[in-house]
PDB file of C-alpha atoms and ligand atoms in Angstrom:
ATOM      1  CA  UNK J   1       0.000   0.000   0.000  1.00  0.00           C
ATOM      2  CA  UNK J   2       1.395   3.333  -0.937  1.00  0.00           C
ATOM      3  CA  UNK J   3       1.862   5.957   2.176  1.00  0.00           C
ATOM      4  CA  UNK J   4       3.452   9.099   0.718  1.00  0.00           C
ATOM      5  CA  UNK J   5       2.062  10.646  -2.422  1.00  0.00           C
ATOM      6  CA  UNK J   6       2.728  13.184  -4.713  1.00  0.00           C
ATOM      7  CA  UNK J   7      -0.324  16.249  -5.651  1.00  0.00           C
ATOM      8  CA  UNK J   8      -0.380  18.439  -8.114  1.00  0.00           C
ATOM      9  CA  UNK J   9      -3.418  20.454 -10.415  1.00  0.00           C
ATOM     10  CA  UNK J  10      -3.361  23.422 -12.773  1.00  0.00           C
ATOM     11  CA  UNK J  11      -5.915  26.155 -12.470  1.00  0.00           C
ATOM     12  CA  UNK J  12      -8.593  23.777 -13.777  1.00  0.00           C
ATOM     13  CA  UNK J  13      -7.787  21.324 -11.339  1.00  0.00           C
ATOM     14  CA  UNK J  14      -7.131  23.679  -8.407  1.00  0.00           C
ATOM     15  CA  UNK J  15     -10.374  22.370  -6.629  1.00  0.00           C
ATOM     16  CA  UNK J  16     -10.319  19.510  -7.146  1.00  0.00           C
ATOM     17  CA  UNK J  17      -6.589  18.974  -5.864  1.00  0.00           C
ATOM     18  CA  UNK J  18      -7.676  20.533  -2.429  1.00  0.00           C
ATOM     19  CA  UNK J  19     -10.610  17.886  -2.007  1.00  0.00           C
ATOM     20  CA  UNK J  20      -8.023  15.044  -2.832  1.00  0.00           C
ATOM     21  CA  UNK J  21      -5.806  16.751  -0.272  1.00  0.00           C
ATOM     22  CA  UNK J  22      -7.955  16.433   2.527  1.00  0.00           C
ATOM     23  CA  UNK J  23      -9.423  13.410   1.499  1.00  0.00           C
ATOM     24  CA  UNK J  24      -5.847  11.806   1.543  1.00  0.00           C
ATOM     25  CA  UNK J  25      -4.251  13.567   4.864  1.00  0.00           C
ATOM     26  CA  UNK J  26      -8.112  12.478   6.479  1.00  0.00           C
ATOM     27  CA  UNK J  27      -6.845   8.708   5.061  1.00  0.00           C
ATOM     28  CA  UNK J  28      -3.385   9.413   7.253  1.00  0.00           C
ATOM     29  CA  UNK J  29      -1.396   9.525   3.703  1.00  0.00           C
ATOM     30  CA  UNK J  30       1.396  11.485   3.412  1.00  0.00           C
ATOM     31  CA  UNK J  31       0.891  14.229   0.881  1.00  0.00           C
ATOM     32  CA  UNK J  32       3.350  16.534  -0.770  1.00  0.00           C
ATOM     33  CA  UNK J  33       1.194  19.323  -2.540  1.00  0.00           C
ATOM     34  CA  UNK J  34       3.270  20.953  -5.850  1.00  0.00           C
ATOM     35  CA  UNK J  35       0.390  22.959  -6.412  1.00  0.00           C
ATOM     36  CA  UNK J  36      -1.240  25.258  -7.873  1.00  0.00           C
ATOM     37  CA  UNK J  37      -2.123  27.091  -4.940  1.00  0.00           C
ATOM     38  CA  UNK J  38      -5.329  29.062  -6.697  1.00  0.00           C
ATOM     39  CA  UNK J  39      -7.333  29.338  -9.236  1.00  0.00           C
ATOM     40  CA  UNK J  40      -5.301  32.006 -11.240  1.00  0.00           C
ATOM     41  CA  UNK J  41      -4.205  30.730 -15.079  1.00  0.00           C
ATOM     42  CA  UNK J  42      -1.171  28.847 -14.574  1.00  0.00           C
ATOM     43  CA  UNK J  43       0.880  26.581 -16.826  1.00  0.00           C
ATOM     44  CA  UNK J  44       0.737  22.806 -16.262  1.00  0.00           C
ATOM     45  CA  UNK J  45       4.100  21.607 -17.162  1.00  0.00           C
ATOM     46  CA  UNK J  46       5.057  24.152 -14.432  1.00  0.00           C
ATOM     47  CA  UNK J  47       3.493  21.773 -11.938  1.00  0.00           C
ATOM     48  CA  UNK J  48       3.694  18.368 -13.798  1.00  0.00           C
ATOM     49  CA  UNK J  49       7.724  18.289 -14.477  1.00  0.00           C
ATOM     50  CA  UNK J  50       8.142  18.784 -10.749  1.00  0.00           C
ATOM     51  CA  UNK J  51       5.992  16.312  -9.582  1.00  0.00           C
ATOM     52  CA  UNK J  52       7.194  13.413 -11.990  1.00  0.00           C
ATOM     53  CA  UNK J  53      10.686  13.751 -11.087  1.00  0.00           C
ATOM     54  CA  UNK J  54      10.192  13.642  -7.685  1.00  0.00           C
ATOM     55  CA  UNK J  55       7.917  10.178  -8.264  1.00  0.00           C
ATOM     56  CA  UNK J  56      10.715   9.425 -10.668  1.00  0.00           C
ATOM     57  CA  UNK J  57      13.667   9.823  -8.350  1.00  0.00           C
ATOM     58  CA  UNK J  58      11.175   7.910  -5.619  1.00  0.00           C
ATOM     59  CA  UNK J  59      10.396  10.739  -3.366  1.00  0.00           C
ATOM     60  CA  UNK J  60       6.937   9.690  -3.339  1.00  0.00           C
ATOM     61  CA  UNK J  61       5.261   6.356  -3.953  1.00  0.00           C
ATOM     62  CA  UNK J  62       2.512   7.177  -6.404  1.00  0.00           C
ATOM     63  CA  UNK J  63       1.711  10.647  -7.913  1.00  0.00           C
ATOM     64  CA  UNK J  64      -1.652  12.285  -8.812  1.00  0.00           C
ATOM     65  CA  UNK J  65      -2.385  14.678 -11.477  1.00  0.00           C
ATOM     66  CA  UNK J  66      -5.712  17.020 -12.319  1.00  0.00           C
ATOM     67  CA  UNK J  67      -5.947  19.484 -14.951  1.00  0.00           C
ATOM     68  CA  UNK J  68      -8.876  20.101 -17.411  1.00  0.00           C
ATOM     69  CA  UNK J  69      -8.682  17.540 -19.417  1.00  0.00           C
ATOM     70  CA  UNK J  70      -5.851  14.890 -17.835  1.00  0.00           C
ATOM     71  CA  UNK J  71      -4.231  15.269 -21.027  1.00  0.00           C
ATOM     72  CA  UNK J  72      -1.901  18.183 -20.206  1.00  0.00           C
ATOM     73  CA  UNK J  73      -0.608  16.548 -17.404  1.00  0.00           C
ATOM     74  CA  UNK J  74      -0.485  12.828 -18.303  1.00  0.00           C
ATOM     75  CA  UNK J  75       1.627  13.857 -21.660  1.00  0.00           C
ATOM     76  CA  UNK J  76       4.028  15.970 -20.087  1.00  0.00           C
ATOM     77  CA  UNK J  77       4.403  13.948 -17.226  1.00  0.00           C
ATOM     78  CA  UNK J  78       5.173  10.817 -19.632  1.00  0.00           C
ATOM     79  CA  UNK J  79       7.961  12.796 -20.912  1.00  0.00           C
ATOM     80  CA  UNK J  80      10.040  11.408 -17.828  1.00  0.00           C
ATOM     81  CA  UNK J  81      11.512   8.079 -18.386  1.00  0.00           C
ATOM     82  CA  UNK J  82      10.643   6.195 -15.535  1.00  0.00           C
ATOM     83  CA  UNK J  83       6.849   7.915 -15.440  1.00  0.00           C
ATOM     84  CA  UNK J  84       3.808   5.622 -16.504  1.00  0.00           C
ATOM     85  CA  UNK J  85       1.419   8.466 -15.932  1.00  0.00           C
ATOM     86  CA  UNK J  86      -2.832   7.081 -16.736  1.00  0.00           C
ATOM     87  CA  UNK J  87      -5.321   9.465 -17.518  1.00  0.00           C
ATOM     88  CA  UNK J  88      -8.642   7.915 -16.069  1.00  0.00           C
ATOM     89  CA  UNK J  89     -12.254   8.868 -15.884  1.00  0.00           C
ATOM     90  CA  UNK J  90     -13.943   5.696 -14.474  1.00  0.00           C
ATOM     91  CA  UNK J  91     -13.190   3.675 -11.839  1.00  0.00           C
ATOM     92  CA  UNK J  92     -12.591   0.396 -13.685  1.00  0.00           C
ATOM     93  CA  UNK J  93      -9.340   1.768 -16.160  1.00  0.00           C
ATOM     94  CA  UNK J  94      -8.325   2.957 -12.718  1.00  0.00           C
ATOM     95  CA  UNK J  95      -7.757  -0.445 -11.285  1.00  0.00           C
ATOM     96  CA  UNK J  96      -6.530  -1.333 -14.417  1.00  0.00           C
ATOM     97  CA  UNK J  97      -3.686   1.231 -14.931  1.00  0.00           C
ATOM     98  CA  UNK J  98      -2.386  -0.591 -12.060  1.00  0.00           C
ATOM     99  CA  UNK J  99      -2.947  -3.970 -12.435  1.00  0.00           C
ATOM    100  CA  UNK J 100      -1.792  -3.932 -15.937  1.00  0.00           C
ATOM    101  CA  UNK J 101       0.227  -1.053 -16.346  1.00  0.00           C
ATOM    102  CA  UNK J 102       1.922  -0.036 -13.245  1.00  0.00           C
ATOM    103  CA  UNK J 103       1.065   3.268 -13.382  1.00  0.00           C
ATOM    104  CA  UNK J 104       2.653   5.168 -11.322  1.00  0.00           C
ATOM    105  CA  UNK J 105       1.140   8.688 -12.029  1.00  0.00           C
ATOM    106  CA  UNK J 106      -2.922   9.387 -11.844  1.00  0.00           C
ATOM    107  CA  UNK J 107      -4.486  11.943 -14.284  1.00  0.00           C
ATOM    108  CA  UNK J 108      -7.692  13.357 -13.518  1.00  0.00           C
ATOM    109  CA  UNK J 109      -9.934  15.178 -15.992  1.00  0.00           C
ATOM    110  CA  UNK J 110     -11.196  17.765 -13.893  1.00  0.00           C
ATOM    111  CA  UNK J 111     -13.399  19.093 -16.497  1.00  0.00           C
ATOM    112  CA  UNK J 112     -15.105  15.701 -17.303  1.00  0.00           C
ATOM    113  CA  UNK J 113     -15.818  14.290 -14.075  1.00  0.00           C
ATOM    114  CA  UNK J 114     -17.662  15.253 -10.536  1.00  0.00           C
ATOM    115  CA  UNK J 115     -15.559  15.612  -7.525  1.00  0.00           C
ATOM    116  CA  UNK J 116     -17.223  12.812  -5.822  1.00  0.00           C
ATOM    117  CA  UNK J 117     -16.294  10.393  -9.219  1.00  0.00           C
ATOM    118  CA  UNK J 118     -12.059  11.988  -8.732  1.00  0.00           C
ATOM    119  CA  UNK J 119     -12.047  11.030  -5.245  1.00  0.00           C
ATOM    120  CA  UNK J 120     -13.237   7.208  -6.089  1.00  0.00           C
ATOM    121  CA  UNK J 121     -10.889   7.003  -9.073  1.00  0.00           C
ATOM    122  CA  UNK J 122      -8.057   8.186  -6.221  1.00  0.00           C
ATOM    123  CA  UNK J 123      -9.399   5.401  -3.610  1.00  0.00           C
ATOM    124  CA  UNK J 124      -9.343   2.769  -6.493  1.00  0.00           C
ATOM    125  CA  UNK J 125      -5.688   3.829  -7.532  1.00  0.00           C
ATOM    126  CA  UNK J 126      -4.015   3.644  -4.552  1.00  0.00           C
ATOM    127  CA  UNK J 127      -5.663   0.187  -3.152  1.00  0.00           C
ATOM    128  CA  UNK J 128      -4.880  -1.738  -6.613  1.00  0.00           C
ATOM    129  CA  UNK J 129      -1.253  -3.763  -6.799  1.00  0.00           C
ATOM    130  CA  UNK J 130       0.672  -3.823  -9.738  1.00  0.00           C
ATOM    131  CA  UNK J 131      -0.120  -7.522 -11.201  1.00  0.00           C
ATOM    132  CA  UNK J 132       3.665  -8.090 -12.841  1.00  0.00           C
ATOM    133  CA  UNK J 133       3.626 -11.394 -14.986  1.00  0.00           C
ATOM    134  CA  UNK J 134       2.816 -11.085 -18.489  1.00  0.00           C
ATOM    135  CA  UNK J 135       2.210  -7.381 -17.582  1.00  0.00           C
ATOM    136  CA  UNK J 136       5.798  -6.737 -16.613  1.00  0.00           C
ATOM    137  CA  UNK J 137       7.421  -8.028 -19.559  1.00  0.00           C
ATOM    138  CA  UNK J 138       5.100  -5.596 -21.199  1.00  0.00           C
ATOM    139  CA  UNK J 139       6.364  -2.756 -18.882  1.00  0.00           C
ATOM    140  CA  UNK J 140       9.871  -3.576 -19.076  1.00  0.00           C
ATOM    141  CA  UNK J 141       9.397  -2.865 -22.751  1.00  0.00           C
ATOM    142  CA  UNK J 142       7.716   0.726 -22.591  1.00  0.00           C
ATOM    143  CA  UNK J 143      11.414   2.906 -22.159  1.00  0.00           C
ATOM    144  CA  UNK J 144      12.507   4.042 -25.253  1.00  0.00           C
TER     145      UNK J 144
HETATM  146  C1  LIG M 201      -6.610  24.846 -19.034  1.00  0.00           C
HETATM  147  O1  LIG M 201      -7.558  25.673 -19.626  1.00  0.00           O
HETATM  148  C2  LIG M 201      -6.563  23.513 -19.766  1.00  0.00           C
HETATM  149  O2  LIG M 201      -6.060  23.673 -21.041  1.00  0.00           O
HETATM  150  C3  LIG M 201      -5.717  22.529 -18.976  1.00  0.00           C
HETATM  151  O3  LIG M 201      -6.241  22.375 -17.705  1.00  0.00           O
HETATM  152  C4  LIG M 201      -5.644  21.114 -19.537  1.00  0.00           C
HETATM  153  O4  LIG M 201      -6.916  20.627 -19.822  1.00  0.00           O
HETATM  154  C5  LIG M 201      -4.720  20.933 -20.634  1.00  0.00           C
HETATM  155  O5  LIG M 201      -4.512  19.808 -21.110  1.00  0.00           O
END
């Protein structure tokens, strides 16, 4: 079970980010919060880069991303090596970015999904293990 995770949201995910936040710290995670720290127009890569080298250099156990769409976030984010980074908007693909993927990075579509739906995907995310096997010889081939 993951204990220490990585949050970070854009503008667009700025709410949503802050819900996660407590939801996690009430759920006696550890939570380091790379903002944004308001609403005001911001840049995601600002906040993504950040965030997936510290999951990449294993700082944190798991990360979780929210911007607009997910796809801001999970594409820059991918951009790091070691980053599998999912962009999810139902609860099964969440379990299954883990199970099959090893995902290491959550990306939330703000935009496209109610608070109550993020904070399920989050719950689903960090209970589900990583089931290696066939998946992990698919992994180990991801890197380019
Ligand atoms: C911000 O308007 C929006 O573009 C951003 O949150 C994200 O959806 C980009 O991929």
């Amino acid at each position: 079970m993951p204990t220490s995770i990585a949050l970070g949201a854009d503008h667009a995910g700025f709410t949503y980010k802050e819900a996660i936040r407590e939801h996690l710290a009430a759920r006696n995670f550890s939570v380091e919060d790379f903002g944004a720290y308001s609403k005001d127009s911001m840049d995601y890569p600002d906040i993504a880069h950040p965030l997936a080298e510290a999951v990449q250099q294993q700082r944190h156990d798991l990360g979780i991303l929210v911007c607009g769409t997910g796809n801001g976030v999970a594409i820059t984010a991918n951009k790091h090596s070691q980053i599998r980074a999912a962009l999810c908007w139902n609860q099964e693909i969440a379990a299954l970015v883990r199970q099959h993927n090893d995902a290491n990075i959550l990306c939330l579509p703000a935009r496209f999904i109610s608070e109550e739906e993020a904070l399920a995907l989050v719950d689903v995310f960090l209970k589900t293990d990583f089931e290696g096997g066939r998946h992990g010889r698919r992994v180990n081939k991801i890197t380019c």
